[in-house]
């Protein structure tokens, strides 16, 4: 996929339906039997859902889908994570078997989970027993160490980008009405910081966080790795596929293609952790309207996260200092979106509710 092909692809990202957003805003102000701004930001959530669905009132979110792209990163061998590199494979297997907090939350909030092995570092025998849908999008085994070498080849990044597009199409074609993408993989906060740093112009120290809970010495190593990888990224910043190949990897490429195709298919996206917002900033650079189809689930304590959502122009829904990645934050925010739909769609007018209308109206 060359730059021209990518630009052509990006032309498919259009704006949400502003007429539906305005209709939802008017319904809150003039029809629903509630004082103005009774539900604060919940009202703007309902308006956003109306816009991305092109319908007022918005339809209930009945098929929310969490999609996890799994991959290992060579930089994890440099001691930038609190976990050993082999933990990624164990996390994938646990999720496939229905374990972990993400599966517990998904069951609680009636969401389904799909995990895609894009570049986990294990041999064929280790994943031979996994379902085909988990491994069908596999591109390579791990990535290069990005402070010293490219994460992958350009061809692999382009192939992963197309995997993400195909996964998005499959989810949407099967009826998904909300997509929640995230990354699974030890060390992925390092390339995420690199992408956010180089795309926002921030220094390495500003976008390097504690990730999985590293100590001071590991943070210094991580900061140096981010600095060196940013140095390699700057010359290729205008070529987004090459940028993914140089400092990110197939999992990031797949997630970027996934969220861009979701925007093209007019399907809302609820962003999760640091990896997803890093890909969102890159998607914004490819097609500036892409963030119109997104919400940020929470405010991560990672310093790069704030840089990213500032660039995207998004305001997080939750701020509970949640560090868990891999879809947990998106699932925690999901009930807010469903509540916004329910209140707007199922609260009647003053006459329908048998209430006296206010003597004066104001939108505050």
XYZ file of C-alpha atoms in Angstrom:
364
model
C 0.000 0.000 0.000
C 1.685 3.198 -1.174
C 0.966 6.754 -0.062
C -1.360 7.460 -3.003
C -3.386 4.322 -2.305
C -3.639 5.274 1.357
C -4.806 8.788 0.494
C -7.479 7.348 -1.791
C -8.588 5.011 0.991
C -8.828 7.943 3.416
C -11.270 9.774 1.150
C -13.939 7.344 2.297
C -14.016 8.831 5.808
C -16.945 11.269 5.881
C -18.485 13.349 8.651
C -21.228 11.946 10.885
C -24.822 13.070 10.290
C -25.036 16.602 11.698
C -28.788 16.774 11.070
C -29.300 13.772 13.367
C -27.044 15.376 15.987
C -29.095 18.579 15.820
C -32.335 16.610 16.078
C -31.065 14.882 19.208
C -30.022 18.220 20.691
C -33.472 19.654 19.959
C -35.163 16.597 21.430
C -33.269 17.079 24.701
C -34.145 20.786 24.756
C -37.724 20.802 23.558
C -39.298 17.358 23.877
C -37.848 15.300 26.707
C -39.599 15.997 30.012
C -36.455 17.073 31.865
C -34.934 20.401 32.872
C -32.168 21.609 30.506
C -28.805 19.897 30.949
C -30.210 17.477 33.501
C -27.774 14.812 32.373
C -24.793 16.981 31.444
C -22.333 15.157 29.190
C -24.672 12.184 28.893
C -26.719 14.401 26.601
C -23.750 15.046 24.311
C -23.095 11.298 24.215
C -26.627 10.713 22.958
C -26.170 13.456 20.376
C -22.922 11.874 19.183
C -24.571 8.465 18.913
C -27.413 9.978 16.915
C -24.874 11.564 14.559
C -22.808 8.404 13.996
C -25.938 6.283 13.574
C -27.711 8.874 11.435
C -30.868 8.440 13.519
C -32.733 10.297 16.246
C -33.354 8.947 18.758
C -30.306 6.696 18.449
C -30.804 2.943 18.363
C -29.884 0.764 21.362
C -26.354 -0.636 21.332
C -27.132 -4.334 21.106
C -23.968 -5.779 19.555
C -20.972 -4.086 21.151
C -17.804 -5.849 20.086
C -14.377 -5.767 21.734
C -11.580 -6.610 19.296
C -8.075 -7.191 20.648
C -5.032 -7.212 18.374
C -2.183 -9.171 19.964
C 1.497 -8.769 19.209
C 4.906 -8.928 20.818
C 7.539 -6.213 20.600
C 11.258 -6.765 20.400
C 11.857 -3.774 22.632
C 10.431 -5.816 25.546
C 13.724 -7.740 25.565
C 15.384 -4.466 26.647
C 13.646 -4.479 30.032
C 11.052 -1.746 29.405
C 8.172 -3.712 30.923
C 7.465 -5.190 34.330
C 6.488 -8.448 32.603
C 8.617 -10.933 30.648
C 8.004 -11.075 26.893
C 6.466 -14.539 27.076
C 3.563 -13.136 29.098
C 1.806 -12.042 25.893
C 1.171 -15.619 24.788
C -0.157 -16.480 28.238
C -2.511 -13.471 28.158
C -3.836 -14.449 24.740
C -4.526 -17.985 25.826
C -6.260 -16.834 29.024
C -8.575 -14.533 27.075
C -9.345 -17.216 24.479
C -10.309 -19.528 27.345
C -12.700 -16.902 28.758
C -10.539 -15.764 31.658
C -9.261 -12.463 32.967
C -10.994 -9.204 33.886
C -11.751 -8.307 30.276
C -13.862 -11.429 29.782
C -15.563 -10.894 33.151
C -16.477 -7.339 32.203
C -17.623 -8.431 28.747
C -20.000 -10.961 30.285
C -21.304 -8.375 32.749
C -21.977 -5.765 30.060
C -23.183 -8.098 27.304
C -20.318 -7.501 24.905
C -18.525 -10.084 22.818
C -14.744 -10.447 22.565
C -12.569 -11.348 19.614
C -8.781 -11.614 19.827
C -6.550 -11.579 16.748
C -2.963 -12.841 16.894
C -1.128 -10.501 14.529
C 2.448 -10.910 15.732
C 2.710 -12.854 18.992
C 6.170 -14.353 19.519
C 5.430 -18.084 19.722
C 6.081 -20.993 17.394
C 3.412 -22.810 15.423
C 3.142 -25.724 17.833
C 2.274 -23.385 20.711
C -0.822 -21.941 19.038
C -1.925 -24.887 16.893
C -4.856 -25.595 19.213
C -6.266 -22.060 19.096
C -9.389 -21.300 17.047
C -8.731 -20.403 13.407
C -10.228 -16.928 13.793
C -7.549 -16.104 16.372
C -4.573 -16.923 14.155
C -5.890 -16.343 10.627
C -4.527 -12.771 10.582
C -1.035 -13.670 11.790
C 1.681 -11.658 10.001
C 4.951 -12.530 11.735
C 6.528 -13.630 14.991
C 7.246 -10.572 17.158
C 8.936 -7.392 15.920
C 12.377 -5.901 15.702
C 13.795 -3.834 18.521
C 12.663 -0.382 17.416
C 15.482 1.578 19.040
C 17.937 -0.314 16.803
C 16.029 -1.687 13.806
C 12.613 -1.489 12.105
C 9.692 -3.203 13.774
C 8.800 -5.027 10.559
C 8.969 -4.633 6.792
C 6.769 -2.243 4.884
C 5.067 -5.206 3.196
C 4.224 -6.714 6.585
C 2.832 -3.408 7.864
C 0.678 -3.046 4.752
C -0.543 -6.631 5.065
C -1.441 -6.053 8.728
C -3.270 -2.846 7.815
C -5.380 -4.891 5.405
C -5.996 -7.497 8.108
C -7.472 -4.733 10.260
C -9.721 -3.617 7.407
C -10.939 -7.176 6.869
C -11.624 -7.711 10.585
C -13.628 -4.474 10.750
C -15.668 -5.488 7.709
C -16.366 -8.902 9.201
C -17.502 -7.438 12.520
C -19.719 -4.810 10.919
C -21.187 -7.279 8.429
C -22.100 -9.554 11.357
C -24.062 -6.724 12.973
C -21.638 -4.937 15.327
C -23.020 -1.508 16.238
C -20.114 -0.399 18.476
C -16.472 -1.398 18.113
C -13.983 -1.277 20.979
C -10.454 -1.944 19.666
C -7.388 -2.421 21.824
C -3.919 -3.983 21.900
C -2.537 -6.922 23.878
C 1.218 -7.335 24.126
C 4.134 -6.860 26.504
C 6.063 -3.690 25.694
C 3.467 -2.086 23.426
C 3.373 1.159 25.432
C 6.871 1.931 24.113
C 5.942 2.079 20.395
C 2.697 3.800 21.412
C 4.728 6.518 23.101
C 6.951 6.791 20.025
C 3.987 7.276 17.698
C 2.334 9.841 19.956
C 5.594 11.669 20.546
C 6.555 11.976 16.902
C 3.005 12.835 15.743
C 2.414 15.495 18.408
C 5.953 16.900 18.523
C 6.435 15.996 22.191
C 9.771 15.065 23.741
C 10.561 11.463 24.612
C 10.498 12.102 28.364
C 7.028 13.653 28.087
C 5.472 10.602 26.409
C 7.272 7.887 28.373
C 5.210 6.509 31.229
C 5.423 3.694 33.735
C 3.366 1.339 31.595
C 2.950 -1.967 33.397
C 4.520 -0.574 36.588
C 8.244 -0.250 35.877
C 10.772 1.170 38.325
C 13.018 4.199 37.792
C 15.849 2.299 36.117
C 13.500 0.636 33.662
C 11.876 4.015 32.958
C 15.278 5.470 32.012
C 15.849 2.567 29.592
C 12.367 3.002 28.168
C 12.812 6.748 27.741
C 16.099 6.200 25.873
C 14.402 3.626 23.629
C 11.548 6.028 22.864
C 14.060 8.790 22.090
C 16.070 6.617 19.703
C 12.975 5.252 17.971
C 11.573 8.766 17.545
C 14.819 9.703 15.840
C 14.223 6.900 13.329
C 10.547 7.850 12.928
C 10.894 11.516 12.028
C 12.253 11.010 8.481
C 9.278 8.786 7.534
C 6.465 10.638 9.309
C 4.816 11.595 6.007
C 4.559 7.940 4.925
C 2.233 6.368 7.466
C 2.721 2.753 6.397
C 6.493 3.179 6.562
C 6.101 4.838 9.960
C 4.180 1.803 11.242
C 6.857 -0.509 9.870
C 9.692 1.529 11.355
C 8.574 2.084 14.938
C 5.284 0.276 15.629
C 4.602 -3.138 14.136
C 1.851 -5.304 12.671
C -0.488 -5.055 15.674
C -0.500 -1.255 15.474
C -0.947 -1.404 11.701
C -3.900 -3.776 12.028
C -5.564 -1.611 14.666
C -5.096 1.531 12.546
C -6.645 -0.123 9.500
C -9.458 -1.458 11.683
C -10.494 1.911 13.082
C -10.211 3.652 9.731
C -12.446 1.064 8.089
C -14.908 1.459 10.956
C -15.071 5.187 10.188
C -15.532 4.481 6.479
C -18.326 2.051 7.343
C -19.886 4.676 9.672
C -19.556 2.534 12.780
C -18.740 4.182 16.128
C -15.486 3.361 17.912
C -14.873 3.507 21.657
C -11.138 3.908 22.272
C -9.549 2.001 25.111
C -5.936 2.330 26.222
C -2.692 3.918 25.102
C -2.239 1.711 22.043
C -5.655 2.523 20.640
C -5.268 6.291 21.050
C -1.800 6.138 19.453
C -3.350 4.449 16.419
C -6.177 6.995 16.460
C -3.680 9.873 16.230
C -2.072 8.147 13.256
C -5.495 7.533 11.670
C -6.273 11.223 12.155
C -3.102 12.108 10.224
C -4.246 9.841 7.382
C -7.843 11.138 7.396
C -8.551 14.126 9.635
C -12.253 13.280 10.076
C -11.563 9.870 11.625
C -11.824 11.099 15.277
C -15.394 12.254 14.576
C -16.333 8.574 14.806
C -14.537 8.001 18.113
C -14.945 8.437 21.839
C -12.227 8.090 24.476
C -13.344 5.676 27.194
C -11.168 7.011 29.990
C -8.214 9.157 30.987
C -5.239 6.864 31.342
C -2.527 7.823 33.847
C 0.006 7.404 31.019
C 1.366 10.866 30.107
C 1.253 10.160 26.370
C -2.482 9.456 26.603
C -3.313 13.066 27.460
C -1.160 14.272 24.562
C -3.034 11.960 22.228
C -6.572 12.872 23.221
C -5.686 16.568 23.157
C -4.589 16.106 19.553
C -7.745 14.123 18.780
C -9.984 16.723 20.442
C -11.649 14.098 22.631
C -12.789 14.347 26.238
C -12.551 11.071 28.177
C -15.709 9.602 29.645
C -14.157 8.217 32.847
C -11.281 9.182 35.094
C -10.744 6.461 37.659
C -6.959 6.138 37.161
C -7.474 2.757 35.511
C -4.190 1.331 34.235
C -5.571 -1.977 32.951
C -5.371 -2.126 29.178
C -6.725 -4.653 26.741
C -10.318 -3.438 26.582
C -11.135 -3.063 30.286
C -11.596 0.717 30.195
C -13.843 0.583 27.128
C -16.049 -2.033 28.768
C -16.292 0.066 31.939
C -17.518 3.026 29.846
C -19.983 1.015 27.768
C -22.920 1.391 30.230
C -22.676 5.186 29.922
C -23.307 5.007 26.199
C -26.213 2.639 26.641
C -27.671 4.882 29.342
C -27.467 7.896 27.041
C -29.467 6.078 24.375
C -32.061 4.838 26.848
C -32.738 8.210 28.443
C -33.130 10.052 25.154
C -35.131 7.345 23.409
C -37.446 6.277 26.227
C -38.221 9.514 28.074
C -41.416 11.007 26.700
C -42.585 14.551 26.297
C -44.200 16.513 29.108
C -47.634 15.598 27.792
C -46.732 11.916 27.458
C -45.318 11.854 30.983
C -48.338 13.707 32.421
C -46.204 16.622 33.640
C -46.791 20.373 33.372
C -44.515 22.056 30.873
C -42.017 24.626 32.187
C -43.131 28.247 32.107
C -39.925 29.186 30.321
C -37.371 27.248 28.378
C -33.623 27.720 28.275
C -30.826 25.638 26.831
C -28.402 27.041 29.391
